[in-house]
XYZ file of C-alpha atoms in Angstrom:
540
model
C 0.252 0.026 -0.108
C 1.083 3.664 -0.939
C 0.903 5.848 1.894
C 0.063 9.945 0.648
C 0.033 12.864 0.804
C -2.947 15.435 0.863
C -0.146 18.388 0.462
C 1.159 17.131 -1.905
C 1.267 20.144 -4.436
C 3.883 20.543 -8.390
C 3.692 23.769 -9.916
C 4.956 24.776 -13.744
C 5.008 20.797 -14.649
C 7.983 19.849 -12.445
C 7.212 17.939 -9.541
C 7.467 18.438 -6.264
C 10.768 18.714 -3.840
C 10.577 14.507 -2.459
C 8.825 14.310 0.609
C 8.844 11.020 3.445
C 6.294 8.224 2.068
C 6.305 5.311 3.850
C 5.920 2.585 0.764
C 6.317 -1.499 -0.353
C 10.226 -2.178 0.245
C 9.285 -3.203 -3.508
C 9.152 0.070 -4.315
C 12.030 3.055 -5.178
C 11.363 6.209 -3.506
C 14.004 7.645 -5.975
C 12.271 10.272 -8.516
C 13.057 8.979 -11.282
C 12.010 5.511 -10.383
C 8.937 4.770 -11.883
C 6.055 2.163 -9.925
C 6.733 -1.428 -10.276
C 3.863 -2.194 -12.903
C 2.425 -4.810 -10.202
C 1.441 -1.695 -7.365
C -1.781 -0.512 -7.559
C -3.900 1.551 -5.328
C -5.451 0.058 -2.420
C -8.558 -0.173 -3.514
C -9.690 1.706 0.032
C -7.682 5.491 -1.805
C -9.875 6.998 -4.483
C -9.091 9.081 -6.356
C -9.729 12.673 -5.263
C -8.550 16.645 -6.392
C -7.269 17.280 -3.163
C -5.438 14.006 -3.210
C -2.298 13.703 -5.009
C 0.697 10.364 -5.129
C 3.838 10.925 -4.432
C 6.333 11.549 -7.340
C 8.765 9.272 -5.375
C 6.818 5.894 -6.567
C 4.549 7.330 -10.099
C 6.214 8.733 -13.448
C 3.392 10.737 -13.940
C 2.352 14.512 -12.938
C 0.403 14.876 -9.579
C -2.628 15.856 -10.625
C -6.057 13.709 -9.565
C -8.659 12.510 -11.887
C -12.210 13.802 -12.246
C -13.924 13.573 -8.679
C -15.902 11.038 -10.912
C -13.475 8.934 -11.298
C -11.639 6.713 -7.977
C -9.712 3.698 -8.152
C -10.856 0.292 -8.459
C -10.009 -3.099 -6.971
C -7.342 -4.716 -9.315
C -6.611 -2.157 -11.800
C -3.545 -0.781 -12.306
C -2.434 2.981 -11.310
C 0.439 3.119 -13.962
C 0.000 4.242 -17.382
C 0.624 2.073 -20.959
C 3.982 1.195 -22.272
C 2.938 3.264 -24.767
C 3.095 6.285 -22.913
C 5.561 8.793 -22.944
C 9.053 8.677 -20.620
C 8.009 11.344 -18.221
C 4.745 12.698 -17.310
C 5.734 15.058 -15.279
C 6.409 17.478 -18.434
C 3.558 18.961 -19.578
C 5.081 20.477 -23.626
C 3.786 20.952 -26.751
C 5.801 19.508 -29.809
C 6.684 21.614 -33.296
C 5.301 18.495 -35.094
C 1.466 19.027 -34.035
C 0.051 21.070 -36.751
C 2.582 19.014 -39.921
C -0.096 15.723 -38.118
C -3.368 18.165 -37.889
C -2.816 19.706 -41.113
C -2.290 16.375 -43.132
C -4.746 14.027 -41.131
C -6.415 17.086 -42.692
C -5.627 16.921 -45.960
C -6.583 13.022 -46.783
C -9.462 13.559 -44.551
C -10.281 16.641 -47.826
C -8.732 13.962 -50.372
C -11.679 11.534 -49.228
C -14.900 13.892 -48.766
C -13.833 15.031 -51.995
C -14.850 11.713 -53.009
C -17.891 11.390 -50.919
C -19.385 13.810 -52.804
C -17.556 14.100 -56.283
C -20.995 12.189 -58.228
C -24.190 13.799 -55.828
C -22.643 17.162 -57.531
C -23.907 16.142 -61.307
C -25.353 13.909 -60.749
C -27.033 13.910 -63.693
C -24.484 13.482 -65.860
C -23.246 10.078 -64.304
C -26.391 9.100 -64.343
C -26.688 10.067 -68.429
C -23.639 8.357 -68.198
C -24.183 5.110 -66.703
C -27.196 5.502 -67.506
C -29.402 4.116 -64.343
C -31.400 5.674 -61.411
C -31.408 9.123 -59.514
C -31.707 7.187 -57.159
C -28.575 4.848 -57.537
C -26.341 7.809 -58.112
C -27.205 9.062 -54.638
C -26.049 5.778 -52.608
C -22.975 6.264 -54.350
C -22.967 9.484 -51.909
C -25.086 6.862 -49.089
C -22.506 4.078 -48.756
C -20.110 6.473 -46.657
C -22.969 6.459 -44.416
C -23.771 3.025 -44.705
C -20.316 1.209 -43.745
C -20.160 3.547 -41.404
C -22.109 2.845 -38.704
C -20.586 -1.436 -38.707
C -17.630 -1.062 -39.266
C -17.034 2.000 -36.100
C -16.688 0.208 -33.208
C -14.087 -2.338 -34.843
C -12.189 1.180 -35.694
C -12.798 2.328 -32.578
C -10.862 -1.093 -31.473
C -8.205 -0.804 -33.667
C -7.799 2.907 -32.447
C -6.830 2.426 -28.493
C -5.233 -1.445 -29.532
C -2.543 0.254 -32.429
C -2.631 4.058 -31.836
C -3.459 6.966 -34.199
C -0.585 6.140 -36.689
C -1.764 3.226 -37.613
C -5.321 4.036 -37.919
C -3.927 7.041 -40.540
C -1.956 4.803 -42.742
C -4.737 2.370 -43.135
C -7.415 5.339 -43.748
C -5.425 6.836 -46.518
C -3.797 3.348 -47.570
C -7.742 3.064 -48.129
C -8.305 6.461 -49.861
C -6.021 5.837 -52.098
C -6.801 2.109 -52.978
C -10.144 3.076 -54.082
C -8.821 6.714 -56.207
C -7.585 4.223 -58.366
C -9.656 1.950 -58.495
C -12.718 4.075 -60.238
C -9.929 4.660 -63.050
C -11.413 0.590 -64.372
C -14.941 2.293 -64.383
C -14.329 4.637 -67.556
C -17.199 3.059 -69.483
C -20.783 3.278 -69.093
C -21.533 -1.006 -68.474
C -18.997 -1.035 -65.486
C -20.852 1.293 -63.388
C -20.170 -2.021 -60.346
C -16.456 -0.455 -60.869
C -16.874 2.351 -60.046
C -19.961 1.922 -57.121
C -16.395 -1.001 -55.442
C -13.645 2.027 -55.821
C -16.671 4.262 -53.628
C -17.276 1.307 -50.926
C -13.263 1.100 -50.383
C -13.286 4.974 -49.798
C -15.755 4.934 -47.445
C -14.538 1.989 -45.468
C -11.856 4.942 -45.645
C -13.707 7.423 -43.662
C -14.450 4.980 -41.060
C -10.561 5.428 -40.649
C -10.884 9.309 -40.470
C -14.476 11.235 -38.998
C -13.412 10.186 -35.773
C -10.435 10.868 -35.531
C -10.099 15.294 -35.420
C -10.478 15.367 -31.736
C -7.930 12.610 -30.789
C -5.500 14.010 -32.417
C -6.272 17.586 -30.958
C -5.781 15.558 -27.578
C -2.797 13.755 -27.425
C -1.202 16.569 -29.493
C -2.379 20.161 -28.448
C -2.242 21.731 -25.080
C -5.389 22.950 -23.275
C -5.667 26.250 -24.837
C -5.911 25.127 -28.498
C -7.601 22.117 -28.897
C -11.101 23.658 -29.581
C -8.865 25.929 -33.150
C -7.050 22.260 -33.879
C -10.181 19.803 -34.450
C -11.568 22.763 -35.717
C -8.331 22.528 -38.317
C -8.696 18.504 -38.489
C -13.046 18.875 -39.533
C -11.775 21.933 -41.410
C -9.588 19.677 -43.833
C -13.430 17.587 -44.681
C -15.405 20.626 -44.881
C -13.112 22.072 -47.692
C -13.045 18.229 -49.574
C -16.545 18.912 -50.130
C -16.256 22.539 -51.174
C -14.002 21.047 -53.918
C -16.149 18.107 -54.087
C -19.109 21.084 -55.423
C -16.610 22.568 -57.420
C -14.556 21.290 -59.383
C -16.221 18.613 -60.809
C -18.585 20.482 -63.052
C -16.003 22.304 -64.184
C -13.279 18.905 -65.169
C -16.774 17.207 -66.433
C -19.138 19.079 -68.742
C -22.973 18.077 -69.650
C -22.574 16.528 -72.911
C -24.285 13.289 -75.247
C -20.965 11.715 -75.968
C -20.150 9.466 -74.248
C -16.589 8.719 -75.192
C -15.761 12.355 -74.265
C -17.633 12.321 -71.325
C -15.287 9.995 -70.272
C -12.100 10.913 -70.856
C -13.217 14.155 -69.018
C -14.154 11.589 -65.028
C -10.667 10.480 -66.414
C -9.060 13.800 -65.924
C -10.483 13.959 -62.239
C -10.054 9.860 -61.344
C -6.652 10.680 -62.575
C -6.277 13.574 -60.587
C -7.411 13.036 -57.400
C -5.401 9.328 -57.523
C -2.304 11.211 -57.800
C -3.293 13.445 -54.283
C -4.224 10.485 -52.866
C -0.961 8.997 -53.731
C 1.127 12.281 -52.772
C -1.101 12.245 -49.104
C -0.456 9.065 -48.686
C 3.486 9.135 -48.686
C 3.175 11.928 -46.395
C 1.295 10.096 -43.707
C 3.780 8.076 -44.220
C 6.337 10.574 -43.335
C 5.506 12.584 -40.892
C 2.200 11.507 -38.542
C 3.924 9.361 -35.122
C 2.149 8.064 -32.607
C 1.869 10.771 -29.725
C 4.367 13.334 -29.017
C 7.476 13.017 -26.196
C 5.358 15.107 -23.533
C 1.960 15.191 -23.174
C 0.718 18.464 -24.279
C -2.120 18.973 -21.001
C -2.764 17.929 -17.264
C -5.760 16.505 -18.638
C -4.025 14.410 -21.273
C -1.258 13.543 -18.781
C -4.132 12.244 -16.495
C -5.195 10.478 -19.058
C -2.253 8.706 -19.374
C -1.810 7.726 -15.887
C -5.466 6.185 -15.495
C -4.558 4.508 -19.120
C -5.521 0.487 -17.957
C -4.618 -2.081 -21.009
C -7.068 -4.178 -18.841
C -9.731 -1.775 -19.163
C -12.912 -3.377 -20.645
C -13.506 -1.752 -24.207
C -17.555 -2.878 -23.687
C -17.029 -0.956 -20.931
C -16.608 2.133 -21.091
C -19.281 1.478 -24.630
C -21.893 1.259 -21.501
C -20.517 3.962 -19.464
C -21.031 6.259 -22.673
C -24.485 5.047 -22.720
C -24.931 6.009 -19.528
C -23.923 9.565 -19.540
C -27.369 11.712 -20.245
C -25.686 14.922 -21.661
C -23.501 12.780 -24.058
C -26.804 10.832 -25.125
C -28.777 14.183 -25.904
C -25.945 15.660 -27.360
C -25.566 12.178 -29.872
C -29.406 12.669 -31.300
C -29.136 16.380 -31.635
C -25.581 15.967 -33.783
C -26.593 13.703 -36.132
C -30.125 15.618 -36.887
C -28.245 18.657 -37.972
C -24.793 16.259 -39.709
C -28.018 14.514 -41.345
C -29.182 16.814 -42.505
C -26.491 18.478 -43.412
C -25.693 14.939 -45.333
C -29.423 15.078 -47.250
C -28.721 18.890 -48.145
C -25.079 18.022 -50.148
C -26.330 14.991 -51.793
C -29.725 15.987 -53.246
C -28.577 19.993 -53.772
C -28.668 19.848 -57.692
C -31.359 17.798 -58.302
C -33.243 20.708 -55.818
C -31.227 23.250 -58.150
C -31.724 22.291 -61.278
C -35.550 22.015 -60.599
C -34.911 25.594 -59.848
C -33.167 26.651 -62.215
C -32.739 24.047 -65.309
C -29.484 23.994 -66.733
C -27.154 26.192 -63.729
C -25.011 22.369 -63.964
C -22.006 24.893 -62.578
C -23.921 26.840 -60.374
C -25.466 24.164 -58.289
C -21.660 23.199 -57.975
C -21.254 26.651 -57.120
C -23.782 27.532 -53.880
C -22.853 23.418 -52.987
C -19.205 25.511 -52.492
C -19.787 28.437 -50.429
C -22.362 26.584 -47.960
C -19.152 24.762 -47.428
C -16.497 27.323 -47.584
C -19.018 29.639 -45.331
C -19.070 26.899 -42.383
C -15.700 26.747 -42.680
C -14.992 29.705 -41.271
C -18.159 29.171 -39.186
C -15.844 25.538 -38.220
C -12.527 27.762 -37.124
C -14.049 30.802 -35.417
C -15.779 28.758 -32.987
C -13.097 26.732 -32.879
C -11.289 30.051 -31.056
C -14.099 30.637 -29.634
C -14.096 27.549 -27.121
C -10.677 28.075 -26.910
C -11.002 31.947 -25.229
C -14.161 31.379 -23.497
C -14.838 27.022 -23.157
C -18.233 28.205 -22.773
C -19.680 24.195 -24.676
C -23.224 24.366 -23.973
C -24.104 28.290 -24.725
C -22.026 28.567 -27.916
C -23.686 25.255 -29.514
C -27.209 26.191 -28.177
C -26.637 29.618 -30.600
C -25.310 27.721 -33.812
C -28.377 25.515 -33.284
C -30.959 27.745 -33.726
C -29.348 29.983 -36.099
C -29.173 26.932 -38.243
C -32.545 26.278 -37.969
C -33.129 30.193 -38.873
C -31.003 29.719 -42.050
C -32.278 26.044 -42.866
C -35.587 28.271 -42.968
C -34.634 31.115 -45.056
C -32.832 28.987 -47.284
C -36.176 27.037 -48.070
C -38.250 30.134 -48.400
C -36.153 31.429 -50.702
C -35.026 28.551 -53.308
C -37.864 29.100 -55.506
C -37.723 33.022 -56.344
C -36.241 32.260 -59.293
C -32.766 34.089 -57.962
C -29.741 32.431 -57.742
C -28.011 35.205 -55.450
C -30.984 34.994 -53.034
C -29.884 32.156 -52.855
C -26.321 32.171 -52.744
C -26.893 34.630 -49.920
C -29.323 32.538 -47.915
C -27.452 29.075 -48.713
C -24.085 30.272 -47.409
C -25.656 31.918 -44.440
C -26.857 27.924 -43.761
C -24.269 27.038 -44.021
C -22.431 29.449 -41.655
C -23.842 28.104 -38.716
C -24.675 24.941 -39.621
C -21.447 22.690 -41.269
C -20.192 25.399 -38.151
C -21.701 22.661 -35.114
C -19.426 19.770 -36.618
C -16.449 20.424 -34.597
C -18.911 22.137 -32.423
C -20.383 18.552 -31.076
C -17.271 16.318 -30.983
C -15.597 19.331 -28.425
C -18.515 19.790 -26.358
C -18.079 15.361 -27.175
C -15.185 14.786 -25.359
C -15.879 17.310 -22.373
C -19.008 15.290 -21.612
C -17.324 12.324 -21.572
C -13.274 12.893 -19.964
C -10.933 10.530 -20.356
C -13.755 8.197 -22.219
C -11.960 7.516 -26.132
C -12.503 10.469 -27.959
C -12.280 7.931 -30.553
C -15.156 6.317 -29.473
C -17.471 9.234 -28.446
C -16.585 11.382 -31.792
C -17.674 8.047 -33.233
C -20.853 7.542 -31.704
C -21.207 11.521 -33.169
C -20.734 10.411 -36.624
C -22.796 6.835 -36.599
C -25.930 9.096 -35.103
C -25.140 11.175 -38.080
C -25.533 8.995 -40.651
C -27.927 7.175 -39.580
C -29.983 10.595 -40.149
C -28.621 11.255 -42.785
C -29.103 7.931 -44.352
C -32.739 8.397 -43.519
C -33.322 12.053 -44.361
C -31.257 11.798 -47.510
C -33.711 9.119 -49.067
C -37.326 10.467 -47.736
C -36.569 14.005 -48.929
C -34.753 12.464 -51.786
C -38.633 10.903 -52.365
C -40.673 14.694 -50.673
C -38.549 16.387 -54.395
C -39.689 13.894 -56.300
C -43.495 13.736 -55.160
C -43.987 16.996 -53.676
C -41.196 19.089 -55.043
C -37.837 20.615 -53.249
C -40.098 23.284 -50.689
C -41.585 20.322 -48.998
C -38.143 18.238 -48.585
C -36.838 21.360 -46.787
C -39.847 21.985 -44.392
C -38.895 18.179 -43.772
C -36.018 18.895 -42.701
C -36.803 21.980 -40.429
C -38.689 20.276 -38.644
C -35.542 17.466 -37.320
C -33.897 21.119 -36.536
C -36.644 22.221 -34.472
C -35.840 18.791 -32.695
C -32.661 19.263 -32.228
C -32.696 22.726 -30.238
C -35.214 21.531 -27.867
C -32.979 18.396 -27.188
C -29.642 20.834 -27.035
C -31.660 23.184 -24.005
C -31.747 19.726 -22.248
C -27.634 18.863 -21.774
C -26.641 20.006 -19.307
C -22.725 21.808 -19.510
C -20.618 19.018 -17.182
C -16.888 19.837 -18.706
C -14.679 17.200 -17.741
C -11.875 18.077 -19.359
C -12.046 22.078 -18.045
C -12.152 20.349 -14.285
C -9.188 18.304 -14.790
C -7.461 21.470 -16.302
C -7.743 23.314 -13.371
C -7.529 20.606 -10.443
C -3.769 22.140 -10.718
C -1.729 25.292 -11.255
C -1.681 26.226 -15.207
C 1.413 25.208 -16.242
C 2.724 27.160 -18.946
C 3.424 24.949 -21.885
C 6.988 25.339 -23.760
C 7.381 24.422 -27.388
C 9.883 21.331 -27.453
C 11.931 21.070 -30.131
C 12.266 17.189 -31.399
C 14.592 15.058 -30.165
C 16.453 10.708 -31.348
C 18.582 11.413 -27.686
C 18.164 13.723 -25.038
C 21.188 14.941 -24.104
C 20.089 15.433 -20.638
C 21.342 12.503 -18.596
C 18.473 10.846 -16.182
C 17.531 7.904 -14.279
C 16.782 4.343 -16.147
C 13.504 4.373 -16.522
C 10.318 1.138 -16.306
C 8.651 2.417 -18.432
C 8.773 1.793 -22.612
C 10.098 4.707 -24.542
C 7.461 2.124 -27.922
C 6.224 4.343 -30.736
C 8.739 7.721 -29.852
């Protein structure tokens, strides 16, 4: 049993001076030696904010767990073998910006491939001689594959880490892009479906990553901005997917010429996907040498290799605030997926022959949303007002959707550009808000799992909304289809109002004095001599 000193404190990320402790004879009291894996916290000792474990017997800092977290019998208090070697040092790495930018770029490439068919729906219908519903499924397969694959991929993320997931996602994205080049004949529609399904599997390895990358690599005052940048890439890919296909693939009847134009688009995206895969191999690391925040350091310390994966899922679903967020996030993101998939059909219905402008309207929606995402990320880092910001953005999304619905059929494209852009600023700007709010509500559970469950909800509602709105548009017109979405966004606003702002990660960061973060130069070997450590340096 390890005695704990309730008055032990630390400052500036450096362990406090050694004081008298009583420990097991088998445990060294030298500050640089970590506790042996066989030592566990006695069941009678709970991890309370006012109690810190003495640095002489622990490799992690004397920060405490969230008040709701207590040591359980048989659960080890040491970090897993892949943790940074010195958890008492809080530093941010310069590499973090390269990591998040590379991720953002291959996420962009994958998102482009999601919407490249839907943005010129009518052209691919004519080329492959299939129905509009068949082309819609090229977008919806992204949503469908995510649902059954989330849990296996989330398990892989916990088992093998960020680098393995990043390599797998970018490799599948690259493979799918090249498979599509084998579908340049009208009778080869099944080949393009195969390529799109491969890309949709890659998406499962991408969508849940932003909040995980932000938490693992970025400091407490940067996580929301970093998450916004990571989501930014996905939105940029959708924007380019609206803009580029109508320009590269004109609406012509000659199928040989049409195949040539389609091949140009496929070759470009295949080359970009290959380059990004190479960059992931070079740039992406598992995690920085030191934890970037107090909350991340504590998360490492609480990690147990024997932790039950299913128990984590059960705990998440017992968290009422998180369950409400899962539903509201799904309603908002599902509405966005449906609008993106069906936008070309809605615009051409009121403005025949305006395929290029339909793409530009989609571009306007996403570009405005990217701006909204970055602004909301910076705002959250400054204010930490997660509940208030999420509710306001959701309300404005509903207002924007109502205005867009009422102005789509006025006959003035410039009005549609303005109203669609306003709606997009809030609707897609909401996406990173949901990720970060989920991490706050569920800390110290896995960020990959909380984000993944949000995305599952988004895919489920996306499929339901896309099929339902598509049928409503075909039978009753665009306005009733958009009113259908307005009703569910109203429900989302009401449910968001009931979410309580239980900001657990913020509480963990505030339990000990703030540490001034220092940029560290990436070095293979430290020139500072240290006593041997029992922790593995694997992954660094």
